[in-house]
Short mmCIF file of C-alpha atoms in Angstrom, two decimals:
data_model
loop_
_atom_site.label_atom_id
_atom_site.label_comp_id
_atom_site.label_asym_id
_atom_site.label_seq_id
_atom_site.Cartn_x
_atom_site.Cartn_y
_atom_site.Cartn_z
CA UNK A 273 0.00 0.00 0.00
CA UNK A 274 1.14 3.53 -0.67
CA UNK A 275 1.81 5.57 2.42
CA UNK A 276 0.33 8.87 3.47
CA UNK A 277 1.15 11.60 0.99
CA UNK A 278 1.23 15.32 1.58
CA UNK A 279 1.51 18.17 -0.84
CA UNK A 280 3.26 20.45 -1.22
CA UNK A 281 6.36 19.33 0.64
CA UNK A 282 7.76 22.82 1.02
CA UNK A 283 6.11 26.19 0.98
CA UNK A 284 7.23 29.77 1.50
CA UNK A 285 4.63 32.41 2.21
CA UNK A 286 4.57 35.93 3.57
CA UNK A 287 2.68 37.25 6.55
CA UNK A 288 -0.98 37.87 5.89
CA UNK A 289 -1.27 35.32 3.11
CA UNK A 290 -3.24 32.13 3.37
CA UNK A 291 -2.16 28.58 2.61
CA UNK A 292 -3.84 25.26 1.87
CA UNK A 293 -2.12 21.96 2.55
CA UNK A 294 -3.28 18.60 1.28
CA UNK A 295 -3.11 15.10 2.73
CA UNK A 296 -4.03 11.81 1.09
CA UNK A 297 -4.37 8.99 3.63
CA UNK A 298 -3.46 5.38 3.15
CA UNK A 299 -6.05 3.62 1.02
CA UNK A 300 -8.87 2.40 3.24
CA UNK A 301 -8.08 4.79 6.07
CA UNK A 302 -10.95 7.08 6.91
CA UNK A 303 -9.52 9.09 9.78
CA UNK A 304 -7.06 11.91 9.19
CA UNK A 305 -5.41 13.91 11.94
CA UNK A 306 -3.28 17.01 11.55
CA UNK A 307 -0.37 18.04 13.75
CA UNK A 308 1.89 21.05 13.89
CA UNK A 309 5.52 20.48 14.80
CA UNK A 310 7.79 23.32 15.89
CA UNK A 311 11.08 23.26 17.77
CA UNK A 312 9.59 25.18 20.66
CA UNK A 313 6.20 23.51 21.05
CA UNK A 314 6.87 20.04 19.73
CA UNK A 315 4.06 18.06 18.13
CA UNK A 316 0.67 19.58 18.73
CA UNK A 317 -2.68 18.25 17.63
CA UNK A 318 -4.69 20.47 15.31
CA UNK A 319 -7.81 18.47 14.39
CA UNK A 320 -9.11 15.11 13.29
CA UNK A 321 -11.59 14.23 10.56
CA UNK A 322 -13.56 11.09 9.95
CA UNK A 323 -16.14 10.63 7.23
CA UNK A 324 -15.98 14.32 6.35
CA UNK A 325 -16.73 15.37 9.95
CA UNK A 326 -14.41 17.06 12.36
CA UNK A 327 -14.51 14.99 15.53
CA UNK A 328 -11.77 16.56 17.56
CA UNK A 329 -10.00 19.89 17.67
CA UNK A 330 -6.86 21.14 19.38
CA UNK A 331 -6.17 24.52 20.93
CA UNK A 332 -5.44 26.54 17.83
CA UNK A 333 -7.03 29.82 16.70
CA UNK A 334 -9.81 29.89 14.17
CA UNK A 335 -7.32 30.81 11.45
CA UNK A 336 -6.59 27.10 11.29
CA UNK A 337 -9.31 25.12 9.60
CA UNK A 338 -9.69 21.91 7.72
CA UNK A 339 -11.99 19.69 5.82
CA UNK A 340 -12.22 16.17 4.53
CA UNK A 341 -13.61 14.96 1.26
CA UNK A 342 -15.66 11.88 0.50
CA UNK A 343 -12.54 10.04 -0.66
CA UNK A 344 -10.96 10.70 2.78
CA UNK A 345 -8.45 13.17 1.42
CA UNK A 346 -8.08 16.13 3.72
CA UNK A 347 -7.00 19.71 3.46
CA UNK A 348 -6.05 22.20 6.08
CA UNK A 349 -6.09 25.92 5.61
CA UNK A 350 -4.30 28.64 7.51
CA UNK A 351 -5.49 32.17 6.88
CA UNK A 352 -3.74 35.43 7.69
CA UNK A 353 -0.39 33.75 8.20
CA UNK A 354 1.84 34.82 11.06
CA UNK A 355 5.56 34.28 11.50
CA UNK A 356 4.83 31.83 14.28
CA UNK A 357 2.97 29.57 11.87
CA UNK A 358 6.28 28.48 10.40
CA UNK A 359 6.36 24.77 11.15
CA UNK A 360 6.25 21.26 9.84
CA UNK A 361 2.63 20.27 9.31
CA UNK A 362 2.03 16.56 9.54
CA UNK A 363 -1.00 14.53 8.80
CA UNK A 364 -1.58 11.03 10.04
CA UNK A 365 -4.15 8.46 9.05
CA UNK A 366 -5.80 5.47 10.67
CA UNK A 367 -8.63 3.21 9.63
CA UNK A 368 -11.26 4.35 12.11
CA UNK A 369 -9.53 6.75 14.46
CA UNK A 370 -9.82 4.47 17.45
CA UNK A 371 -7.63 5.28 20.45
CA UNK A 372 -5.61 2.10 20.06
CA UNK A 373 -4.89 2.45 16.39
CA UNK A 374 -1.44 3.15 15.03
CA UNK A 375 -1.16 6.50 13.33
CA UNK A 376 0.75 6.56 10.08
CA UNK A 377 2.36 9.89 9.42
CA UNK A 378 2.99 11.51 6.09
CA UNK A 379 6.28 13.24 5.23
CA UNK A 380 4.87 16.63 6.18
CA UNK A 381 4.73 20.06 4.62
CA UNK A 382 7.41 22.48 5.75
CA UNK A 383 5.91 25.95 5.83
CA UNK A 384 8.08 29.01 6.16
CA UNK A 385 6.37 32.34 6.75
CA UNK A 386 8.45 35.42 6.02
CA UNK B 978 -4.75 19.73 30.90
CA UNK B 979 -3.46 16.31 30.04
CA UNK B 980 0.32 16.29 29.63
CA UNK B 981 3.01 13.85 28.64
CA UNK B 982 6.49 14.67 29.85
CA UNK B 983 9.64 13.13 28.49
CA UNK B 984 13.24 13.23 29.70
CA UNK B 985 15.97 13.80 28.92
CA UNK B 986 15.61 16.36 26.18
CA UNK B 987 18.97 15.46 24.64
CA UNK B 988 21.32 12.56 25.03
CA UNK B 989 24.77 12.21 23.52
CA UNK B 990 26.34 8.75 23.66
CA UNK B 991 29.31 6.98 22.23
CA UNK B 992 28.48 4.21 19.82
CA UNK B 993 28.04 1.03 21.81
CA UNK B 994 26.73 2.73 24.95
CA UNK B 995 23.20 2.24 26.16
CA UNK B 996 20.45 4.85 26.03
CA UNK B 997 17.19 5.31 27.92
CA UNK B 998 14.38 7.82 27.59
CA UNK B 999 11.56 8.16 30.09
CA UNK B 1000 8.00 9.22 29.63
CA UNK B 1001 5.49 10.29 32.29
CA UNK B 1002 1.83 11.08 31.83
CA UNK B 1003 -0.30 13.29 34.03
CA UNK B 1004 -3.17 10.83 33.57
CA UNK B 1005 -3.57 7.09 33.31
CA UNK B 1006 -3.22 6.02 29.70
CA UNK B 1007 -5.14 3.36 27.83
CA UNK B 1008 -2.01 2.77 25.82
CA UNK B 1009 1.28 4.42 24.99
CA UNK B 1010 2.92 4.65 21.63
CA UNK B 1011 6.52 5.30 20.67
CA UNK B 1012 7.69 6.99 17.51
CA UNK B 1013 11.08 7.73 16.00
CA UNK B 1014 11.79 10.73 13.85
CA UNK B 1015 15.03 10.84 11.93
CA UNK B 1016 16.55 14.26 11.23
CA UNK B 1017 14.58 15.88 8.44
CA UNK B 1018 12.01 13.11 8.51
CA UNK B 1019 8.61 12.42 9.98
CA UNK B 1020 7.53 10.36 13.00
CA UNK B 1021 7.52 6.65 12.33
CA UNK B 1022 5.61 4.31 14.58
CA UNK B 1023 7.76 1.94 16.62
CA UNK B 1024 5.44 0.19 19.05
CA UNK B 1025 2.33 0.36 21.16
CA UNK B 1026 2.03 -0.87 24.74
CA UNK B 1027 -1.38 -1.56 26.19
CA UNK B 1028 -1.13 -3.71 29.30
CA UNK B 1029 -0.01 -2.65 32.73
CA UNK B 1030 3.62 -3.69 33.27
CA UNK B 1031 4.03 -4.73 29.66
CA UNK B 1032 7.53 -5.18 28.27
CA UNK B 1033 8.21 -5.54 24.57
CA UNK B 1034 11.46 -5.95 22.72
CA UNK B 1035 12.47 -5.12 19.19
CA UNK B 1036 16.04 -6.29 18.64
CA UNK B 1037 18.12 -3.85 20.74
CA UNK B 1038 15.10 -1.77 21.82
CA UNK B 1039 13.18 -2.57 24.99
CA UNK B 1040 9.93 -0.80 25.79
CA UNK B 1041 8.20 -0.83 29.17
CA UNK B 1042 4.80 0.36 30.34
CA UNK B 1043 4.49 1.08 34.02
CA UNK B 1044 2.22 -0.77 36.39
CA UNK B 1045 0.07 2.32 36.90
CA UNK B 1046 -0.03 2.95 33.14
CA UNK B 1047 1.29 6.46 33.66
CA UNK B 1048 4.90 6.01 32.69
CA UNK B 1049 6.97 4.28 30.09
CA UNK B 1050 10.55 3.90 29.01
CA UNK B 1051 12.53 3.04 25.93
CA UNK B 1052 15.95 1.48 26.37
CA UNK B 1053 18.40 0.94 23.53
CA UNK B 1054 21.26 -1.45 24.14
CA UNK B 1055 24.60 -0.88 22.42
CA UNK B 1056 23.57 2.13 20.35
CA UNK B 1057 24.51 2.40 16.71
CA UNK B 1058 24.73 5.43 14.44
CA UNK B 1059 21.49 4.30 12.82
CA UNK B 1060 19.72 4.97 16.13
CA UNK B 1061 20.20 8.72 15.72
CA UNK B 1062 16.96 10.67 15.81
CA UNK B 1063 14.30 11.93 18.16
CA UNK B 1064 12.22 9.45 20.10
CA UNK B 1065 8.71 10.47 21.06
CA UNK B 1066 6.23 8.85 23.36
CA UNK B 1067 2.57 9.63 22.89
CA UNK B 1068 -0.61 8.85 24.72
CA UNK B 1069 -4.18 9.12 23.51
CA UNK B 1070 -6.14 12.12 24.67
CA UNK B 1071 -8.73 10.93 27.12
CA UNK B 1072 -11.42 13.07 25.61
CA UNK B 1073 -11.54 12.20 21.94
CA UNK B 1074 -10.66 10.21 18.91
CA UNK B 1075 -7.32 9.88 17.31
CA UNK B 1076 -5.75 12.73 19.23
CA UNK B 1077 -2.33 11.89 20.53
CA UNK B 1078 -0.60 13.90 23.22
CA UNK B 1079 3.10 13.79 22.44
CA UNK B 1080 6.01 14.13 24.77
CA UNK B 1081 8.61 16.71 23.81
CA UNK B 1082 10.91 13.96 22.56
CA UNK B 1083 14.44 12.91 23.36
CA UNK B 1084 17.01 13.70 20.73
CA UNK B 1085 19.67 11.03 20.55
CA UNK B 1086 23.09 11.72 19.08
CA UNK B 1087 25.48 8.81 18.65
CA UNK B 1088 29.17 9.49 18.22
CA UNK B 1089 31.16 6.83 16.34
#
């Protein structure tokens, strides 16, 4: 099976712009979670989607949003970018999103905000 | 809120020395997972522990889950340069699906 894919892999934006990141889960996986990784804050949970519904959300401002499509692919959007949004954005997929399931991470999108 | 703490933050060892990282949760966990992230890479799942007192081994890696299911450790015997990376423990958030609370990670450097 192909792994989790994320596009783009690298992105440079300027403050105030918006960005959309894409994640394609492993075939058959219906749950997609997003995480932000920074040197200072580590890995932090953004949100989780299952069957096109957001089931769980982390402590991030409303500028961070996401959605999931019927084919389980997911996108996350960050509006009005700030310098502090520079990070590695990771998505992870599981079959159902159960608490004992292994999460398979994609390679991530490295976002640099100037 | 729920927290997972991990120590040490960094560990430098000579090749062949042993290495241990410790993980402590503020709450009882249903399970604990360990991930490894190579420099420039993404977290890769290593193992999941579910039972109280569970010990699992993967070649030179030994994982333990505490009796109270609030702490865990990863021990690497005779480190090799291929062990370089950051090791994260993670526990499921008690309040929702598929949300992992990650420790800050332990970055391992191995000097040949």
